[in-house]
Coordinates of C-alpha atoms in Angstrom, one line a residue:
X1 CA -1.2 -22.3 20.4
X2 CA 0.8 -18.8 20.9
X3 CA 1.9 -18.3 24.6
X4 CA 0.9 -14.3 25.4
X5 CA 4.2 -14.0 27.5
X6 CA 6.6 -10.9 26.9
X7 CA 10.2 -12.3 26.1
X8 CA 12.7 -9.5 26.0
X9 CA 16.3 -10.1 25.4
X10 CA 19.1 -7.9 25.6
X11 CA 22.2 -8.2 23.3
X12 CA 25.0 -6.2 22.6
X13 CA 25.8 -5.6 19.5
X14 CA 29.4 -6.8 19.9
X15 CA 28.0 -9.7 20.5
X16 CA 25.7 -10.3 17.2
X17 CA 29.3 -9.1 15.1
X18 CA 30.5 -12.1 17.0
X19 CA 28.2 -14.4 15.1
X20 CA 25.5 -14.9 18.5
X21 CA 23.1 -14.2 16.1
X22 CA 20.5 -17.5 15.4
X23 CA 18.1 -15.9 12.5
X24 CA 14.9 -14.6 11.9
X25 CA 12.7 -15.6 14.8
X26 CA 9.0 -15.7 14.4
X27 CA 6.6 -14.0 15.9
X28 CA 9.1 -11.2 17.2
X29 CA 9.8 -7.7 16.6
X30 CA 13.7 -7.2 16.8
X31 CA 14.8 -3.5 17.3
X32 CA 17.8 -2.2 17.0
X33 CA 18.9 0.7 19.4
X34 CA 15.9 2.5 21.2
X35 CA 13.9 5.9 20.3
X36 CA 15.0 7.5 23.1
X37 CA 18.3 7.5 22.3
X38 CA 17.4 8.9 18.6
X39 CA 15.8 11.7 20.4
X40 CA 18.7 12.4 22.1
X41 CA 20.7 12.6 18.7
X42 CA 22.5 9.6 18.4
X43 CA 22.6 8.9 14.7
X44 CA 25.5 6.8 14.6
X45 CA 25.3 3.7 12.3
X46 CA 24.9 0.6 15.2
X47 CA 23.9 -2.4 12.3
X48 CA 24.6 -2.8 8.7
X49 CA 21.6 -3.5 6.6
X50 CA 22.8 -6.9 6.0
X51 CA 22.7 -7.9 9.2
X52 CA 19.3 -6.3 10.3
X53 CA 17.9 -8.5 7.6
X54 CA 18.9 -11.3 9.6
X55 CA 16.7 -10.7 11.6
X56 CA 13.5 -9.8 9.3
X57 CA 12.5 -9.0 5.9
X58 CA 9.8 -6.1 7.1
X59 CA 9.8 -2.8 9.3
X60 CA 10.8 1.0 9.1
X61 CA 13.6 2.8 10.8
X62 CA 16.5 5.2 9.8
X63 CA 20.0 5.5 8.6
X64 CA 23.4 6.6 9.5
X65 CA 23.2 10.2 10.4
X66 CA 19.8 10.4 9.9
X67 CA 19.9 10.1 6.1
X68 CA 16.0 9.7 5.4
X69 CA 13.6 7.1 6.2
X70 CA 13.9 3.3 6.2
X71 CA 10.8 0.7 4.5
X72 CA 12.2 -2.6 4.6
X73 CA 9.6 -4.4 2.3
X74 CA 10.1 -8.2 1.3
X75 CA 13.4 -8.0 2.0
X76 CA 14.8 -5.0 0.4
X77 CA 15.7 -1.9 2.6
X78 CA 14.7 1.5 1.1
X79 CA 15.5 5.0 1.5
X80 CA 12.9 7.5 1.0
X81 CA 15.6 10.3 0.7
X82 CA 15.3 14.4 1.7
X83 CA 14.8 15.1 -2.3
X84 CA 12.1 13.0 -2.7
X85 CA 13.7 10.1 -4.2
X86 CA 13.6 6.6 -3.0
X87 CA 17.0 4.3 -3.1
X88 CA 18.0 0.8 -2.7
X89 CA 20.5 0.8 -0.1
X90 CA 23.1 -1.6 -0.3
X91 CA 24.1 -4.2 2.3
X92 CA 27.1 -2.1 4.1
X93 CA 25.2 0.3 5.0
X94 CA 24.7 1.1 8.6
X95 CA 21.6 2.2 10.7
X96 CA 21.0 3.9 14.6
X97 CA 17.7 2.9 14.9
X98 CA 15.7 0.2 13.3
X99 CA 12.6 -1.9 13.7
X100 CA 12.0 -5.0 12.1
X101 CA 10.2 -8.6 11.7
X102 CA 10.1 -12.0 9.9
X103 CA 6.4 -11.2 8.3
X104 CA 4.0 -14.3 8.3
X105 CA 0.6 -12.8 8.6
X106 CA -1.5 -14.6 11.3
X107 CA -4.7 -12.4 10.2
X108 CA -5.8 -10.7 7.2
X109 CA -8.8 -8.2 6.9
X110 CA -10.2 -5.9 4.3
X111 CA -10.1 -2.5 4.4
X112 CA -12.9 0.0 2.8
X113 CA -12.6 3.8 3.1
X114 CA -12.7 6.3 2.7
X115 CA -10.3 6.3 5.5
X116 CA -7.8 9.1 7.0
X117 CA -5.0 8.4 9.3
X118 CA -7.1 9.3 12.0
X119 CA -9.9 6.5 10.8
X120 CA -7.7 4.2 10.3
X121 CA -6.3 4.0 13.5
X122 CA -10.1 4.0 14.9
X123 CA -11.3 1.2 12.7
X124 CA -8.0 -1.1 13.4
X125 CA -7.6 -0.8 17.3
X126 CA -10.3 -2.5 18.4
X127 CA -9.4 -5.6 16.3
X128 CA -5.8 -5.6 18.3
X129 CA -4.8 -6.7 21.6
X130 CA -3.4 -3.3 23.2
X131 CA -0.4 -5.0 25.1
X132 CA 1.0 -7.2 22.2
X133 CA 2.9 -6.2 19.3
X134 CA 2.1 -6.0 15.9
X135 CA 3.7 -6.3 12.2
X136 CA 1.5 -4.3 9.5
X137 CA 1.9 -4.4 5.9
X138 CA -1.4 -2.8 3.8
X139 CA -1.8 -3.1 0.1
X140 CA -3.9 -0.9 -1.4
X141 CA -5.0 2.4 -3.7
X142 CA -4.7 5.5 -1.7
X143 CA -6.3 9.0 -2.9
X144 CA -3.5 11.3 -1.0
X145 CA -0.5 10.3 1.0
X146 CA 1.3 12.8 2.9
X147 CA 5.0 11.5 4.0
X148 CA 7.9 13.6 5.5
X149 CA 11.9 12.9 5.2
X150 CA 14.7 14.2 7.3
X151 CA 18.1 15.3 5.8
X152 CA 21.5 13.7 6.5
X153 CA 22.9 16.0 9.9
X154 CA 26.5 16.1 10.9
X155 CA 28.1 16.3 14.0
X156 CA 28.0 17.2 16.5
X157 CA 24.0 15.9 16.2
X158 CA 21.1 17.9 17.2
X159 CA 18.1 16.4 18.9
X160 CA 15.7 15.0 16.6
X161 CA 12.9 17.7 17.5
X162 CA 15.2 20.0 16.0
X163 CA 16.7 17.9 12.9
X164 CA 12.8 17.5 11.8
X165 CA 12.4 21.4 11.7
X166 CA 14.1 20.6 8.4
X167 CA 12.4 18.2 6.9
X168 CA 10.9 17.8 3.9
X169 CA 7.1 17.4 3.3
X170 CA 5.7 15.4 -0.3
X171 CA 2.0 14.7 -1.2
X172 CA 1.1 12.6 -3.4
X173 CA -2.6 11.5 -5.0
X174 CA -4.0 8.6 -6.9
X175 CA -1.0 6.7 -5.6
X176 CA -1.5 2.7 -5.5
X177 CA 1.3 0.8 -2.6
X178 CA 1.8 -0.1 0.7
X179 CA 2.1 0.8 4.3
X180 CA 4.5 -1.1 6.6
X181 CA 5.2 -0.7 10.0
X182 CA 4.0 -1.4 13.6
X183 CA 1.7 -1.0 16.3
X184 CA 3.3 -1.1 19.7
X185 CA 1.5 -1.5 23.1
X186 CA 1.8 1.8 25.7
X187 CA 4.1 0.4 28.3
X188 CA 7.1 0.1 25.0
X189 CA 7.1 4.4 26.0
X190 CA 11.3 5.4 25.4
X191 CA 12.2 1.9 24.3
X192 CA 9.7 2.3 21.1
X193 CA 6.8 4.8 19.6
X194 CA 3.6 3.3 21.5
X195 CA 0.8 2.9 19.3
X196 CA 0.8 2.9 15.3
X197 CA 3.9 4.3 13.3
X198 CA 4.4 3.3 9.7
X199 CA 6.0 4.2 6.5
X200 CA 4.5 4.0 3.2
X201 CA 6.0 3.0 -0.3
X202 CA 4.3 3.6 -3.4
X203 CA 4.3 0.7 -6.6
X204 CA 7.4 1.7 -8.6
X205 CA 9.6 2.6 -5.5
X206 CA 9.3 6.4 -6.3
X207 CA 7.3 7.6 -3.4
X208 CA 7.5 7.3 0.0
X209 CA 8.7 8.3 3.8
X210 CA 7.2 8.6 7.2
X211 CA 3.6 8.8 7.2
X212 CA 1.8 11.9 8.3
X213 CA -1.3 11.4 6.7
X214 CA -3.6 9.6 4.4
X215 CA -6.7 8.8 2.1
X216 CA -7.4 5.1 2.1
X217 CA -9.7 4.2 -1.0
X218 CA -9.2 0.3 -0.4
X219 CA -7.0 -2.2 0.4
X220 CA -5.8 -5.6 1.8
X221 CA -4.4 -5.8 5.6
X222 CA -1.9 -8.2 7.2
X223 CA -1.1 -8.2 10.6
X224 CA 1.6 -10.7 12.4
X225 CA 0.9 -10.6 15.7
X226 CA 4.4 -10.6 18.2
X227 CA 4.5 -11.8 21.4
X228 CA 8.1 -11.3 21.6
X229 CA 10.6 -8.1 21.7
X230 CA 14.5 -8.6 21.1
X231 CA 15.9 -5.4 21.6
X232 CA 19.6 -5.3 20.3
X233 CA 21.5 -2.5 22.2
X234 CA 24.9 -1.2 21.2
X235 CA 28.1 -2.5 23.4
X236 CA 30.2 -0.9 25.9
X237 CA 32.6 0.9 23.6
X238 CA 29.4 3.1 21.4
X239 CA 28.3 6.9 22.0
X240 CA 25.0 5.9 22.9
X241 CA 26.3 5.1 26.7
X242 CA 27.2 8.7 27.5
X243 CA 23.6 9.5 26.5
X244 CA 21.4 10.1 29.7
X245 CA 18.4 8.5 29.1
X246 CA 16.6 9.2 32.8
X247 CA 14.1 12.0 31.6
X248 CA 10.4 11.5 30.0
X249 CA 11.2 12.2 26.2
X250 CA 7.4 11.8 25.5
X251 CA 6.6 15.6 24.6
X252 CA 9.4 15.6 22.2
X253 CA 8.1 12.3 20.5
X254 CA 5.0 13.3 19.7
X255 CA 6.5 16.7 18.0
X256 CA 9.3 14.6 16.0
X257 CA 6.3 12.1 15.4
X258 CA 4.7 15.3 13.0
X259 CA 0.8 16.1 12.7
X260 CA 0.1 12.4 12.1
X261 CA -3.2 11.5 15.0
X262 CA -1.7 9.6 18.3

């Protein structure tokens, strides 16, 4: 029987370089970094890809320098680039912000639409416990995606409110493949996006980004539920301890966050 306790652990990543870290653990969303701090600008690479797979073989998150958006999907991480295009990226490369888990679904459920973001977020809430965490992955044949990407920024960084005022919008229809991502509970607010934020990849690996929006015609949905946290934060020696991280960023998350429902 699952305990319903919150563990959190803090690590540096010195540390994990080190070789502290013990593996994928189940039932636990593993996080590199914290939004805040990517809405304060720091894009600098804190994990390789190789590692962060260590630690789970499903999430969404971001690259070094903000160089488009991350779908880790069965084990393979994924750039949905500023063109459009979608990339495997190899192992040495490096991300500021990512979110991950060791997927075992603990529930499966059937989804009918038509169903919009909006919907979607209706229909599935009530089935979830609103203070535990959960791993998403959804099959299925979608009418319209809507997805966004962000182009690579140099230094010195902007804030991500105003890196997104250049990014770059794609719809696509009749598209069959998958959404991935996670629901978080309220109280994660500047640690992690409370409430639903996922990624979508299309069948082919030729679509894909940030979701915005959606048409769901059908499809098949796994949820891992995750008592546990492990939030990896960067050591002594990286950028991201000058940040000041003392105000409410919450305003500026649900800008970056685009016109998908909260």
């Amino acid at each position: 029987m699952k305990t319903t306790s919150l563990r959190i652990a803090l690590l540096a990543l010195v540390l994990l370089g080190a070789g502290c870290a013990s593996g994928p653990r189940p039932d636990t969303v593993v996080q590199v970094a914290v939004i805040d701090g990517l809405l304060a600008g720091d894009y600098a690479g804190k994990m390789t890809c190789a590692e962060l797979l260590k630690h789970g073989d499903t999430g969404i998150g971001t690259f070094d320098s903000l160089d488009g958006e991350m779908i880790v999907d069965r084990g393979v991480v994924y750039r949905a680039a500023y063109d459009g295009t979608i990339h495997e990226m190899p192992p040495e490369t490096s991300t500021p912000f990512a979110v991950v888990a060791a997927f075992r679904p603990d529930r499966e459920l059937e989804a009918e639409g038509p169903l919009d973001y909006a919907a979607f977020q209706t229909w599935l809430a009530p089935r979830l416990a609103p203070n535990l965490f959960y791993a998403i992955r959804l099959e299925g044949e979608f009418p319209r995606v809507k997805v966004r990407s962000v182009p690579r920024q140099t230094r010195p960084f902007p804030p991500l409110e105003e890196a997104v005022k250049r990014q770059s919008v794609f719809e696509g229809e009749n598209l069959e493949g998958r959404l991935v991502g996670f629901y978080s509970p309220p109280f994660v607010k500047g640690v992690n996006v409370p409430g639903f934020h996922l990624h979508f990849l299309g069948r082919g690996e030729t679509f894909g980004g940030h979701v915005l929006d959606f048409e769901l015609g059908r499809g098949v949905l796994e949820l891992d539920v995750c008592e546990n946290l492990f939030l990896i934060l960067p050591g002594e020696a990286d950028e991201f301890q000058e940040l000041s991280l003392d105000r409410d960023r919450g305003e500026e998350l649900k800008k970056v966050e685009g016109d998908s429902p909260r």
